[in-house]
C-alpha positions as a Markdown table, in Angstrom:
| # | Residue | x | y | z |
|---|---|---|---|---|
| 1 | Unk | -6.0 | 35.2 | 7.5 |
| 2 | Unk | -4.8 | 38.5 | 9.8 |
| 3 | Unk | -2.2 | 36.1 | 11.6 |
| 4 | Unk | -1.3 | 34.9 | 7.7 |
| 5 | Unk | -1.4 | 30.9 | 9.7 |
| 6 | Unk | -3.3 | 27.7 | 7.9 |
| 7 | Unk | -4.1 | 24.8 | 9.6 |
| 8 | Unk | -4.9 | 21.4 | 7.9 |
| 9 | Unk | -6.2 | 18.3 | 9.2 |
| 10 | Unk | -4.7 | 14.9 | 8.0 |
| 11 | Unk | -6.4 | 12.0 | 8.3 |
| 12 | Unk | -4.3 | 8.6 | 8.6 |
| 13 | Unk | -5.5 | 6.9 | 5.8 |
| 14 | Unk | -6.3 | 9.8 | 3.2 |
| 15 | Unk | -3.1 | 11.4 | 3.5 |
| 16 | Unk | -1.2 | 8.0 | 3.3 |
| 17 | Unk | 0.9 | 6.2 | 0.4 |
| 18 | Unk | -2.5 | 4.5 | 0.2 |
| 19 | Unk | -3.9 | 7.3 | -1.6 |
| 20 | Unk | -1.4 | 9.7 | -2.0 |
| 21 | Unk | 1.8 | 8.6 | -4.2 |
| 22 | Unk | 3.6 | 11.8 | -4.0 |
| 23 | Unk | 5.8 | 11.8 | -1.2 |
| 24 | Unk | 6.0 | 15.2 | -1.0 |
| 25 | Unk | 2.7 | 16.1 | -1.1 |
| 26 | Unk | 3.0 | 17.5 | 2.9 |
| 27 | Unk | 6.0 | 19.6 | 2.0 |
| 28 | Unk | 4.9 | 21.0 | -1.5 |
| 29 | Unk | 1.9 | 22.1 | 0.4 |
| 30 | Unk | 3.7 | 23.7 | 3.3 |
| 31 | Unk | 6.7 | 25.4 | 0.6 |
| 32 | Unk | 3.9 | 27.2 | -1.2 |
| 33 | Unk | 2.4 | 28.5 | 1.6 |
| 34 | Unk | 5.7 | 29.7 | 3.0 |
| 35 | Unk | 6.4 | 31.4 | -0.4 |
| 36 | Unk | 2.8 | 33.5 | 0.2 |
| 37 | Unk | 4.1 | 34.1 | 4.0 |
| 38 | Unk | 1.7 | 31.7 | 5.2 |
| 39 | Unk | 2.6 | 29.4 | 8.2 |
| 40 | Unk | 1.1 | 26.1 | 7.8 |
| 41 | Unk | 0.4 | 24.1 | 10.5 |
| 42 | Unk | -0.3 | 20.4 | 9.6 |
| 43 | Unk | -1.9 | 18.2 | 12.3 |
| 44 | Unk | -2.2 | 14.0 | 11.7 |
| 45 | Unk | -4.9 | 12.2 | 13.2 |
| 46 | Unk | -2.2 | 9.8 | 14.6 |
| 47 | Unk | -1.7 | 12.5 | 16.4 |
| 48 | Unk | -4.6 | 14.0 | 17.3 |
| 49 | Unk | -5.5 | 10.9 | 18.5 |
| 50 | Unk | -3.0 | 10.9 | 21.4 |
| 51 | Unk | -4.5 | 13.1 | 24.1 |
| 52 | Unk | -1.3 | 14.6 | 25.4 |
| 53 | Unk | -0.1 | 15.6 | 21.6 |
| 54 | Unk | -3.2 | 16.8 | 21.2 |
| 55 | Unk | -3.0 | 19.5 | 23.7 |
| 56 | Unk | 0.9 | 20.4 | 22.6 |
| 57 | Unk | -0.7 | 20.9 | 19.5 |
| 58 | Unk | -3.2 | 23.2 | 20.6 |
| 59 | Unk | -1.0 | 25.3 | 22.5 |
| 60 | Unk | 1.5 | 25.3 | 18.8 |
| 61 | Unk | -1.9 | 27.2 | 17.0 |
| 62 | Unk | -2.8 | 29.5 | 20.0 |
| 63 | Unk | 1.1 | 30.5 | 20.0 |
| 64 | Unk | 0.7 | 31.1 | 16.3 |
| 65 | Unk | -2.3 | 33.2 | 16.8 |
| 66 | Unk | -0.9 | 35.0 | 20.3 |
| 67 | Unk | -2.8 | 33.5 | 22.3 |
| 68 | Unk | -1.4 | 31.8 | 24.8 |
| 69 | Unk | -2.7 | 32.3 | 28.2 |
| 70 | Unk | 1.3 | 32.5 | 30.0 |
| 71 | Unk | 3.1 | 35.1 | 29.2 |
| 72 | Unk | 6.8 | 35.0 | 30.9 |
| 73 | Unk | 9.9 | 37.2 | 30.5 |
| 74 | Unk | 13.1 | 35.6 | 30.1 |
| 75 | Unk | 15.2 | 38.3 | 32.5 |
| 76 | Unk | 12.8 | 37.1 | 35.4 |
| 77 | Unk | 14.5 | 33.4 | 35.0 |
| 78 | Unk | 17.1 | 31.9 | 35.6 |
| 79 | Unk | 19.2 | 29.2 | 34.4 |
| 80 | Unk | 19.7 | 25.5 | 35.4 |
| 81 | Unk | 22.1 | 22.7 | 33.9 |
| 82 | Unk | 19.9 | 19.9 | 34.3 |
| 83 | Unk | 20.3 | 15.9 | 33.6 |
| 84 | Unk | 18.1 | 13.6 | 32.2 |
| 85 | Unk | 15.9 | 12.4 | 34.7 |
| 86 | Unk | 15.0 | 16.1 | 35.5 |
| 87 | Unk | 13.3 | 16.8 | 31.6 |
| 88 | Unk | 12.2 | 13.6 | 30.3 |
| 89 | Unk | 8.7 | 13.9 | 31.8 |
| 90 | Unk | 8.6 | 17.9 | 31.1 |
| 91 | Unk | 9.6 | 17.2 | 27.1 |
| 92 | Unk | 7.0 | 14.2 | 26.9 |
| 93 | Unk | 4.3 | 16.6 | 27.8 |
| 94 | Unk | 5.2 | 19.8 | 26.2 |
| 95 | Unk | 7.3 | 18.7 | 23.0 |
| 96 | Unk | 5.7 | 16.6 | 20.0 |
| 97 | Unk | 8.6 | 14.8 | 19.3 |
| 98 | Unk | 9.0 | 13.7 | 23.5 |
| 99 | Unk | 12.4 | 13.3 | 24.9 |
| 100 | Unk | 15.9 | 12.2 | 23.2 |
| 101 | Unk | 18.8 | 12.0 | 24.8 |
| 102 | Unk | 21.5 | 14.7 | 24.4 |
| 103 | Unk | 24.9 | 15.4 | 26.5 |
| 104 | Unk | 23.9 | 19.2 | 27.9 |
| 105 | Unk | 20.5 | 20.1 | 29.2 |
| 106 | Unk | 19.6 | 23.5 | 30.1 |
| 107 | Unk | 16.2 | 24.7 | 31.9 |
| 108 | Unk | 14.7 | 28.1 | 32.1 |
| 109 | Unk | 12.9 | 28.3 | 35.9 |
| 110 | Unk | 10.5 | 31.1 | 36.7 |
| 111 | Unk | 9.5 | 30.6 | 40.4 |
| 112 | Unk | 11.4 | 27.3 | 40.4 |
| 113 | Unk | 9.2 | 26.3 | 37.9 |
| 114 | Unk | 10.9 | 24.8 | 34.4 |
| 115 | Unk | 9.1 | 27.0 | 31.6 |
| 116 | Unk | 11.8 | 26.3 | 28.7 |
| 117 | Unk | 14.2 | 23.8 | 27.8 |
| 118 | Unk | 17.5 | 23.8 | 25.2 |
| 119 | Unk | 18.9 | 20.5 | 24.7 |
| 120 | Unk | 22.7 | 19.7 | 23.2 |
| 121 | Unk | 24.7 | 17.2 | 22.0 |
| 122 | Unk | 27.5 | 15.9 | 19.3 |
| 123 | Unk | 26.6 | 16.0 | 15.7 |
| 124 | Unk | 27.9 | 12.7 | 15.3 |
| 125 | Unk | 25.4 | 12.0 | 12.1 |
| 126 | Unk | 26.4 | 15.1 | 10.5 |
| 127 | Unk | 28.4 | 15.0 | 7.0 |
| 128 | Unk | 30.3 | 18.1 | 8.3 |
| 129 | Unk | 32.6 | 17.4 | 10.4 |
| 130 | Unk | 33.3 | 20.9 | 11.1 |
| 131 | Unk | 29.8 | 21.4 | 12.8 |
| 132 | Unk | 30.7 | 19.8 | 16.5 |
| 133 | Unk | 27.0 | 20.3 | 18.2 |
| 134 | Unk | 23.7 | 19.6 | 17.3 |
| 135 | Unk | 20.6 | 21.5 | 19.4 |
| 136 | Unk | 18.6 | 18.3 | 19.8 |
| 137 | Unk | 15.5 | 20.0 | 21.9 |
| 138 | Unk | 14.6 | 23.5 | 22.4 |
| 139 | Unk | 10.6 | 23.5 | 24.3 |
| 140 | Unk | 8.8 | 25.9 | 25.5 |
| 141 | Unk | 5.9 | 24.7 | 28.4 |
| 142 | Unk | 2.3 | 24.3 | 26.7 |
| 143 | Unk | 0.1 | 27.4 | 26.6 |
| 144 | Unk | 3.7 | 29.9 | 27.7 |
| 145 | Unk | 5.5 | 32.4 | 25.6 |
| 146 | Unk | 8.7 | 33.2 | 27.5 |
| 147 | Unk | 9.7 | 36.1 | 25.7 |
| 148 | Unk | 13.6 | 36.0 | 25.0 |
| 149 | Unk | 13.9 | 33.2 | 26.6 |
| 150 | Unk | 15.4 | 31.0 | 23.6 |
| 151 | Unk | 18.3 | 33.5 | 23.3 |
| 152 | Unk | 18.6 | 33.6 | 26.6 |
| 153 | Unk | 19.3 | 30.1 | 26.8 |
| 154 | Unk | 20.9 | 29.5 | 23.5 |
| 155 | Unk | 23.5 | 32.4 | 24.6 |
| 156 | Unk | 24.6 | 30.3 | 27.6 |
| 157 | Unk | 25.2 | 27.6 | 25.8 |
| 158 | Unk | 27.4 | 29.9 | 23.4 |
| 159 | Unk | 29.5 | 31.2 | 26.4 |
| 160 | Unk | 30.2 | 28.3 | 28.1 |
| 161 | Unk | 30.9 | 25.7 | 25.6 |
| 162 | Unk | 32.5 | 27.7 | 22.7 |
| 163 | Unk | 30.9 | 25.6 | 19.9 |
| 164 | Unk | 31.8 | 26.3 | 16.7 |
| 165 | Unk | 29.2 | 25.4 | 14.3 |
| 166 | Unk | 25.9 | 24.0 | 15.8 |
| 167 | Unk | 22.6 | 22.4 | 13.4 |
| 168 | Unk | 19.6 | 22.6 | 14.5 |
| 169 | Unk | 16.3 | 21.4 | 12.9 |
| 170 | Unk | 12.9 | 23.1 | 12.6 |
| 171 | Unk | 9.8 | 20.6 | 12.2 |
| 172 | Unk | 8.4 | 22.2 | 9.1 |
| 173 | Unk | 4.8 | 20.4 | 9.7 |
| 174 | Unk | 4.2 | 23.5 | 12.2 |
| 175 | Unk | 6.7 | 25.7 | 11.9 |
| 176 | Unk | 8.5 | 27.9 | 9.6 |
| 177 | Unk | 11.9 | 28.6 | 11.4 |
| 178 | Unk | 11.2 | 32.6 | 10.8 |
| 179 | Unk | 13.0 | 33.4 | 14.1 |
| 180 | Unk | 16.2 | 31.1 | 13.8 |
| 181 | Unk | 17.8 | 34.7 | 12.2 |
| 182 | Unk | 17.8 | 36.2 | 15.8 |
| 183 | Unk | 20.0 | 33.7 | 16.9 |
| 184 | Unk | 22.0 | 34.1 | 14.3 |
| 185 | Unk | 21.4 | 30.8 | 12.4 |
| 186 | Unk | 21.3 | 30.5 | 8.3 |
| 187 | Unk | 19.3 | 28.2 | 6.5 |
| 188 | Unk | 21.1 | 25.4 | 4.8 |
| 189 | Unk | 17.9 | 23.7 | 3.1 |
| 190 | Unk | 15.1 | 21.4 | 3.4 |
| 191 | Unk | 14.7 | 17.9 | 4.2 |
| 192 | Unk | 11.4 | 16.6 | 2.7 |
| 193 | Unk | 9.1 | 13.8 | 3.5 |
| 194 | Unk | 9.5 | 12.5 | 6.6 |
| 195 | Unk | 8.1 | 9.2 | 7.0 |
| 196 | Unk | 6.0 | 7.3 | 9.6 |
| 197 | Unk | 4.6 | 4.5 | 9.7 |
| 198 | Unk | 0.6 | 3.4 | 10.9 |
| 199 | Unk | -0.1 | -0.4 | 11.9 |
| 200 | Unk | -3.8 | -1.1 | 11.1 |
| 201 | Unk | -4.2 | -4.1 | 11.8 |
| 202 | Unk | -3.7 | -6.5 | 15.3 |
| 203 | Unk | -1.2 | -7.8 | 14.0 |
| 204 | Unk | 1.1 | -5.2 | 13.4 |
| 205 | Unk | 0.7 | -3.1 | 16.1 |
| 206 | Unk | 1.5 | -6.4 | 17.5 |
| 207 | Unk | 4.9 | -6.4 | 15.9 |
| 208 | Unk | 5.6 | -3.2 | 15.3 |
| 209 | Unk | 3.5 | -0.7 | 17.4 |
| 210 | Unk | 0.8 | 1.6 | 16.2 |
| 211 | Unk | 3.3 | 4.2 | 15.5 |
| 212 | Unk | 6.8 | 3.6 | 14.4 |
| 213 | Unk | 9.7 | 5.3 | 12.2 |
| 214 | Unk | 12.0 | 3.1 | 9.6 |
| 215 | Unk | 13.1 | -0.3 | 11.1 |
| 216 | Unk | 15.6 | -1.0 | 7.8 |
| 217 | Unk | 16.2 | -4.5 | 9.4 |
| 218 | Unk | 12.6 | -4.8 | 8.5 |
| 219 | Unk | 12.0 | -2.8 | 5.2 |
| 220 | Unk | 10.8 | -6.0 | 3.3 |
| 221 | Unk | 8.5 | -7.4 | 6.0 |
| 222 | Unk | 7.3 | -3.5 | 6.5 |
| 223 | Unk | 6.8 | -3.5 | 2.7 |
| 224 | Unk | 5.1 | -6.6 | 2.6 |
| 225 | Unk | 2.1 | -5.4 | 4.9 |
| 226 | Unk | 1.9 | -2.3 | 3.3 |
| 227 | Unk | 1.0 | -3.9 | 0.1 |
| 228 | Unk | -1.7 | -5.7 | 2.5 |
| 229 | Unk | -3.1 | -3.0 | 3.8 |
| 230 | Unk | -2.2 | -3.2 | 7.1 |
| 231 | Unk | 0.4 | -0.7 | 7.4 |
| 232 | Unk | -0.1 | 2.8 | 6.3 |
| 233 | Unk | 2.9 | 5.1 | 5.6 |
| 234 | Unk | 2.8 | 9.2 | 5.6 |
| 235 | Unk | 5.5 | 11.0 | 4.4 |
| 236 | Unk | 5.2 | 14.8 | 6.3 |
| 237 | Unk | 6.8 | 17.9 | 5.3 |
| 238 | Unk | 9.7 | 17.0 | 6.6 |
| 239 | Unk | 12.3 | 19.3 | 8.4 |
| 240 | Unk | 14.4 | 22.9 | 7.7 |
| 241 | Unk | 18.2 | 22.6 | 8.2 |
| 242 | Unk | 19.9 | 25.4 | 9.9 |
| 243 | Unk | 23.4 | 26.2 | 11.2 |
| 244 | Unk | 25.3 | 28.6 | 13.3 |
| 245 | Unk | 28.4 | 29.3 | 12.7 |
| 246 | Unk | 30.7 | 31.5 | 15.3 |
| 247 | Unk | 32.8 | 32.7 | 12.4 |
């Protein structure tokens, strides 16, 4: 309660559509705590269950609490433009959401080490076509504060490309986007209920993996083993949208 953070665990199959028809039963939960100033961090057993996300998710709560066992400053770094074979192992083990592919990649080194990473690339998907960039990535290495070293980063990227308007997106299942001011972005709004999808059966994960996002192509067959039982589907709390804007 003195670091004003909640934590709550989420089974697969009690917080699914199975028993839960209110898809935004995640978000609601994590919008009223925000309006009390609580953080809340939501971990899924899906989750949980995978032993690398398990300890990226350990490091998100000591973070929360301070107490993380690394602490870096960013004006002892320096800066890399890196490529994609250099951070897709180093954003499968320190980012929950693993690696996608952008256009820029930039890397924080202490000690040739990487400690932080800022990815960029087109907002192609964006209904505004006056925002040109989207910050796909931005991960800090598990159990490591690098203090300043987000605005470090994000200040390069600034400089040397001249965006204009960049969105970036803040998982709101364990974070509450409280320092996206300092970099001077604005919140736009929320986007609740994310939704992923939990083969239980053989023959599912068969077809479709254990975990896996909308496959439209497939939304009847999907459908169809949902109403069996073999699929479950959790809707999260979704994401906050936020944009800078140089003007």
């Amino acid at each position: 309660p003195d670091k004003n953070v909640a934590i709550e665990f989420n089974g697969n199959y009690w917080h699914s559509s199975e028993v839960i028809n209110d898809k935004f039963y995640h978000f609601n939960k994590s919008y009223l705590c925000e309006q009390k100033g609580i953080r809340l961090i939501h971990i899924y057993e899906y989750q949980w269950e995978d032993s690398v996300k398990r300890e990226i998710l350990k490091s998100i709560i000591k973070n929360a609490l301070g107490k993380n066992e690394n602490i870096l400053y960013a004006r002892k770094c320096q800066i890399k433009e890196l490529n994609k074979k250099d951070v897709e192992e180093f954003s499968k083990l320190n980012s929950l959401h693993a690696h996608r592919n952008a256009s820029i990649y930039l890397g924080l080194f202490y000690n040739d080490e990487l400690v932080e990473l800022m990815s960029f690339g087109k907002a192609f998907f964006s209904r505004d076509n006056s925002i040109d960039y989207e910050c796909i990535r931005s991960i800090t290495k598990i159990n490591t504060t690098v203090i300043g070293g987000m605005n470090k980063l994000f200040k390069y990227f600034i400089n040397k490309y001249n965006p204009n308007k960049i969105l970036y997106y803040v998982d709101y299942n364990t974070h509450n986007g409280n320092s996206m001011s300092k970099l001077g972005f604005k919140f736009i709004n929320y986007s609740k209920g994310g939704m992923i999808n939990i083969s239980n059966s053989k023959e599912t994960i068969e077809k479709f993996g254990y975990i896996f996002n909308r496959k439209p192509e497939k939304h009847k067959e999907i459908q169809e083993y949902v109403k069996q039982g073999k699929i479950f589907t959790i809707y999260d709390a979704g994401v906050k949208k936020y944009i800078w804007d140089k003007n």
